[in-house]
Amino acid sequence: MRSLLIAIGLACLVVPAEAEDKCVALTLDDGPSAEYTGRVLDVLSGAGVKATFFVVGQRVVENRALVRRMREEGHEIGNHSFSHPWLSHLSLAAAARQITQTDEAVVAITGVRPRVVRAPYGDLPNDLRVVGGGRPFIGWSNDTSDYAHPSQSTIVRRATGGGRTLIVLMHDIHRWSLAAMPGVVAGLKARGYRFVTVTELLEGACGFTASPNLVFGPSYIPRRFREVSAVRRTD
Ligand code: NI
């Protein structure tokens, strides 16, 4: 009986520690949106959680107060290009300009240069170091495909399943994404996930080690270019 009690006691000690090891970086792309981003910030603030907003530069300059509020409320601001093009379709100089223009727009408001980049459509540029200025490009583990207007329960299910470390992809520019947000946050909390920003995740807040499926370092070569160079080598 005594050993059973000890076992139960140990289980009680162990379970919260494991729960703390589960981390989620909730990422919100394509804003800021005058219609929805403020209400998304209200939901996050009410729930006491931090997210990472991958902002589009041309929307930043139209919604300065929202960008300032993101910063003031402790969220991370990542760079999602200036006009949301397919970066691999542009020259390296034009793709780099997409990123630096957004850096400049964010710095003008917050004084802080974004530390992480996400390529529109996940379309990595031809040279990550040149285009991102040495910063990592961030992918995702959980694609909610919320842009396609799935049901709220589908968004919540897609956002909340998976392993110990999640990078959840959502958007702060749709009415139905906003509507699903409280359920997503509650569902992740109920499963024991701790909310961190992308940079906190990369800095090891959760014992995270960069996975090639989630985070692409500056020297990463997109698959299509690896294949091209492999063909050239065998010629
Ligand atoms: Ni996007």
Short mmCIF file of C-alpha atoms and ligand atoms in Angstrom, two decimals:
data_model
loop_
_atom_site.label_atom_id
_atom_site.label_comp_id
_atom_site.label_asym_id
_atom_site.label_seq_id
_atom_site.Cartn_x
_atom_site.Cartn_y
_atom_site.Cartn_z
CA MET A 1 0.00 0.00 0.00
CA ARG A 2 2.78 2.33 0.94
CA SER A 3 4.60 1.71 -2.35
CA LEU A 4 1.34 2.35 -4.20
CA LEU A 5 1.00 5.71 -2.45
CA ILE A 6 4.59 6.56 -3.32
CA ALA A 7 3.92 5.59 -6.92
CA ILE A 8 0.84 7.81 -7.00
CA GLY A 9 2.84 10.61 -5.40
CA LEU A 10 5.57 10.26 -8.01
CA ALA A 11 3.02 10.22 -10.81
CA CYS A 12 1.59 13.49 -9.47
CA LEU A 13 5.06 15.00 -9.51
CA VAL A 14 5.95 13.67 -12.93
CA VAL A 15 2.80 14.55 -14.87
CA PRO A 16 3.02 18.35 -14.51
CA ALA A 17 6.71 18.27 -15.46
CA GLU A 18 5.87 16.42 -18.67
CA ALA A 19 3.03 18.81 -19.36
CA GLU A 20 5.43 21.74 -19.10
CA ASP A 21 7.60 20.17 -21.77
CA LYS A 22 4.86 20.46 -24.38
CA CYS A 23 5.20 23.70 -26.28
CA VAL A 24 3.31 25.44 -29.01
CA ALA A 25 4.22 28.43 -31.11
CA LEU A 26 0.95 29.77 -32.47
CA THR A 27 1.69 31.67 -35.67
CA LEU A 28 -0.70 34.08 -37.36
CA ASP A 29 0.08 35.05 -40.94
CA ASP A 30 -0.83 37.66 -43.53
CA GLY A 31 -2.00 40.53 -41.31
CA PRO A 32 -2.38 42.90 -39.75
CA SER A 33 -6.03 43.13 -40.72
CA ALA A 34 -8.01 46.20 -39.67
CA GLU A 35 -11.09 43.98 -39.34
CA TYR A 36 -9.79 41.03 -37.33
CA THR A 37 -6.31 41.44 -35.87
CA GLY A 38 -7.43 43.63 -32.97
CA ARG A 39 -10.01 41.03 -31.96
CA VAL A 40 -7.43 38.25 -32.31
CA LEU A 41 -5.21 40.26 -29.94
CA ASP A 42 -8.17 40.55 -27.54
CA VAL A 43 -8.58 36.74 -27.51
CA LEU A 44 -4.85 36.17 -26.92
CA SER A 45 -4.73 38.80 -24.20
CA GLY A 46 -7.82 37.38 -22.49
CA ALA A 47 -6.24 33.92 -22.51
CA GLY A 48 -2.86 35.23 -21.36
CA VAL A 49 -0.94 33.66 -24.26
CA LYS A 50 1.71 34.92 -26.66
CA ALA A 51 1.77 34.32 -30.42
CA THR A 52 3.99 35.16 -33.37
CA PHE A 53 2.52 37.36 -36.10
CA PHE A 54 4.13 36.92 -39.52
CA VAL A 55 3.18 40.26 -40.96
CA VAL A 56 2.95 41.44 -44.56
CA GLY A 57 4.76 44.77 -45.02
CA GLN A 58 2.14 46.52 -47.11
CA ARG A 59 -0.43 45.78 -44.40
CA VAL A 60 2.00 46.91 -41.69
CA VAL A 61 2.16 50.42 -43.13
CA GLU A 62 -1.66 50.55 -43.23
CA ASN A 63 -2.14 49.26 -39.67
CA ARG A 64 0.60 50.79 -37.56
CA ALA A 65 -1.37 50.89 -34.33
CA LEU A 66 -1.99 47.14 -34.49
CA VAL A 67 1.71 46.43 -34.98
CA ARG A 68 2.53 48.67 -32.02
CA ARG A 69 -0.05 46.81 -29.95
CA MET A 70 1.42 43.40 -30.90
CA ARG A 71 4.78 44.57 -29.63
CA GLU A 72 3.38 46.17 -26.45
CA GLU A 73 1.48 43.01 -25.57
CA GLY A 74 4.57 40.80 -25.85
CA HIS A 75 3.91 39.02 -29.13
CA GLU A 76 6.66 38.32 -31.61
CA ILE A 77 6.57 40.00 -35.02
CA GLY A 78 8.03 37.92 -37.84
CA ASN A 79 8.64 38.93 -41.46
CA HIS A 80 6.28 37.50 -44.12
CA SER A 81 7.48 39.64 -47.09
CA PHE A 82 6.12 42.97 -48.33
CA SER A 83 3.46 41.94 -50.87
CA HIS A 84 3.21 38.15 -50.38
CA PRO A 85 4.77 36.92 -53.66
CA TRP A 86 6.25 33.51 -54.50
CA LEU A 87 9.82 34.30 -53.48
CA SER A 88 11.43 31.64 -55.70
CA HIS A 89 9.89 33.32 -58.76
CA LEU A 90 11.76 36.57 -58.06
CA SER A 91 15.40 37.48 -58.58
CA LEU A 92 17.43 37.21 -55.37
CA ALA A 93 17.65 41.01 -55.21
CA ALA A 94 13.89 41.42 -55.57
CA ALA A 95 13.18 38.69 -53.02
CA ALA A 96 15.63 40.25 -50.57
CA ARG A 97 13.94 43.61 -51.09
CA GLN A 98 10.59 42.01 -50.14
CA ILE A 99 12.11 41.13 -46.78
CA THR A 100 14.07 44.32 -46.11
CA GLN A 101 11.11 46.56 -46.97
CA THR A 102 9.07 44.77 -44.31
CA ASP A 103 11.95 44.97 -41.84
CA GLU A 104 12.03 48.73 -42.38
CA ALA A 105 8.27 49.07 -41.94
CA VAL A 106 8.33 47.11 -38.67
CA VAL A 107 11.43 48.86 -37.31
CA ALA A 108 9.84 52.26 -38.01
CA ILE A 109 6.98 51.32 -35.66
CA THR A 110 8.55 49.09 -33.00
CA GLY A 111 12.27 49.82 -33.23
CA VAL A 112 12.90 46.08 -33.48
CA ARG A 113 13.91 44.11 -36.58
CA PRO A 114 12.04 40.82 -36.98
CA ARG A 115 14.23 37.86 -36.05
CA VAL A 116 12.40 35.20 -38.06
CA VAL A 117 11.05 34.99 -41.60
CA ARG A 118 8.29 32.92 -43.16
CA ALA A 119 8.09 32.55 -46.93
CA PRO A 120 4.63 33.16 -48.47
CA TYR A 121 3.08 29.80 -49.47
CA GLY A 122 6.12 28.15 -47.84
CA ASP A 123 7.88 28.86 -51.14
CA LEU A 124 11.50 29.15 -50.01
CA PRO A 125 13.70 31.51 -52.02
CA ASN A 126 16.67 30.27 -54.02
CA ASP A 127 19.21 31.47 -51.46
CA LEU A 128 17.95 31.72 -47.88
CA ARG A 129 21.04 33.54 -46.60
CA VAL A 130 20.86 36.32 -49.17
CA VAL A 131 17.10 36.79 -48.97
CA GLY A 132 16.66 36.40 -45.21
CA GLY A 133 19.84 38.19 -44.15
CA GLY A 134 21.01 35.15 -42.21
CA ARG A 135 17.75 34.57 -40.35
CA PRO A 136 15.89 31.25 -40.21
CA PHE A 137 12.82 30.63 -42.36
CA ILE A 138 10.02 29.12 -40.29
CA GLY A 139 7.70 26.35 -41.46
CA TRP A 140 4.92 24.68 -39.50
CA SER A 141 3.92 21.34 -38.02
CA ASN A 142 0.16 21.96 -37.96
CA ASP A 143 -1.40 23.50 -41.04
CA THR A 144 -4.99 24.40 -40.14
CA SER A 145 -5.68 25.46 -43.77
CA ASP A 146 -7.98 28.00 -42.15
CA TYR A 147 -7.88 30.16 -45.30
CA ALA A 148 -10.12 27.57 -46.98
CA HIS A 149 -12.94 28.20 -44.47
CA PRO A 150 -13.15 24.78 -42.80
CA SER A 151 -15.46 24.35 -39.80
CA GLN A 152 -14.37 25.67 -36.42
CA SER A 153 -14.05 22.13 -35.07
CA THR A 154 -11.80 21.18 -38.01
CA ILE A 155 -9.52 24.15 -37.35
CA VAL A 156 -9.33 23.24 -33.66
CA ARG A 157 -8.61 19.57 -34.43
CA ARG A 158 -5.85 20.41 -36.92
CA ALA A 159 -4.28 22.94 -34.52
CA THR A 160 -4.24 20.78 -31.42
CA GLY A 161 -2.98 17.36 -32.54
CA GLY A 162 0.63 16.26 -32.67
CA GLY A 163 3.80 15.83 -30.70
CA ARG A 164 5.59 17.69 -27.92
CA THR A 165 6.44 20.74 -29.99
CA LEU A 166 4.01 22.36 -32.38
CA ILE A 167 4.21 25.28 -34.77
CA VAL A 168 0.59 25.99 -35.64
CA LEU A 169 -0.22 27.91 -38.82
CA MET A 170 -3.28 30.14 -38.81
CA HIS A 171 -4.18 33.55 -40.28
CA ASP A 172 -5.48 36.69 -38.58
CA ILE A 173 -7.34 37.98 -41.64
CA HIS A 174 -10.45 35.76 -41.68
CA ARG A 175 -13.68 35.95 -39.69
CA TRP A 176 -13.81 32.17 -39.23
CA SER A 177 -10.20 32.02 -38.03
CA LEU A 178 -11.01 34.59 -35.37
CA ALA A 179 -14.10 32.57 -34.41
CA ALA A 180 -12.00 29.41 -34.00
CA MET A 181 -9.25 31.11 -32.00
CA PRO A 182 -10.74 30.69 -28.49
CA GLY A 183 -11.27 26.97 -29.17
CA VAL A 184 -7.74 26.57 -30.51
CA VAL A 185 -6.20 28.25 -27.47
CA ALA A 186 -8.40 26.33 -25.03
CA GLY A 187 -7.74 23.03 -26.83
CA LEU A 188 -3.97 23.51 -26.74
CA LYS A 189 -4.09 24.48 -23.06
CA ALA A 190 -6.24 21.46 -22.25
CA ARG A 191 -3.63 19.19 -23.86
CA GLY A 192 -0.91 20.72 -21.70
CA TYR A 193 0.81 22.92 -24.26
CA ARG A 194 2.73 25.98 -23.10
CA PHE A 195 2.61 28.95 -25.46
CA VAL A 196 5.94 30.36 -26.61
CA THR A 197 7.02 32.64 -29.42
CA VAL A 198 8.94 31.20 -32.36
CA THR A 199 12.19 32.79 -31.19
CA GLU A 200 11.71 31.41 -27.69
CA LEU A 201 11.24 27.99 -29.28
CA LEU A 202 14.43 28.38 -31.33
CA GLU A 203 16.35 29.55 -28.28
CA GLY A 204 15.57 26.31 -26.51
CA ALA A 205 12.68 27.30 -24.24
CA CYS A 206 11.25 23.82 -24.78
CA GLY A 207 14.41 21.80 -25.40
CA PHE A 208 13.53 22.19 -29.07
CA THR A 209 16.05 21.13 -31.67
CA ALA A 210 15.46 22.52 -35.13
CA SER A 211 13.78 20.04 -37.43
CA PRO A 212 14.33 20.42 -41.17
CA ASN A 213 10.56 20.19 -41.58
CA LEU A 214 9.94 23.17 -39.32
CA VAL A 215 12.91 25.49 -39.46
CA PHE A 216 15.18 26.17 -42.40
CA GLY A 217 18.59 27.65 -41.60
CA PRO A 218 20.30 30.18 -43.87
CA SER A 219 22.39 27.48 -45.58
CA TYR A 220 19.41 25.25 -46.38
CA ILE A 221 19.01 24.56 -50.08
CA PRO A 222 15.43 23.93 -51.21
CA ARG A 223 14.85 20.45 -52.62
CA ARG A 224 14.32 21.60 -56.19
CA PHE A 225 17.78 23.21 -56.20
CA ARG A 226 19.42 20.18 -54.59
CA GLU A 227 17.96 18.08 -57.40
CA VAL A 228 19.17 20.51 -60.04
CA SER A 229 22.70 20.51 -58.61
CA ALA A 230 22.66 16.68 -58.32
CA VAL A 231 21.83 16.46 -62.03
CA ARG A 232 24.63 18.88 -62.83
CA ARG A 233 27.11 16.90 -60.79
CA THR A 234 26.38 13.69 -62.68
CA ASP A 235 26.73 15.39 -66.07
NI NI B 1 0.90 34.01 -46.09
#
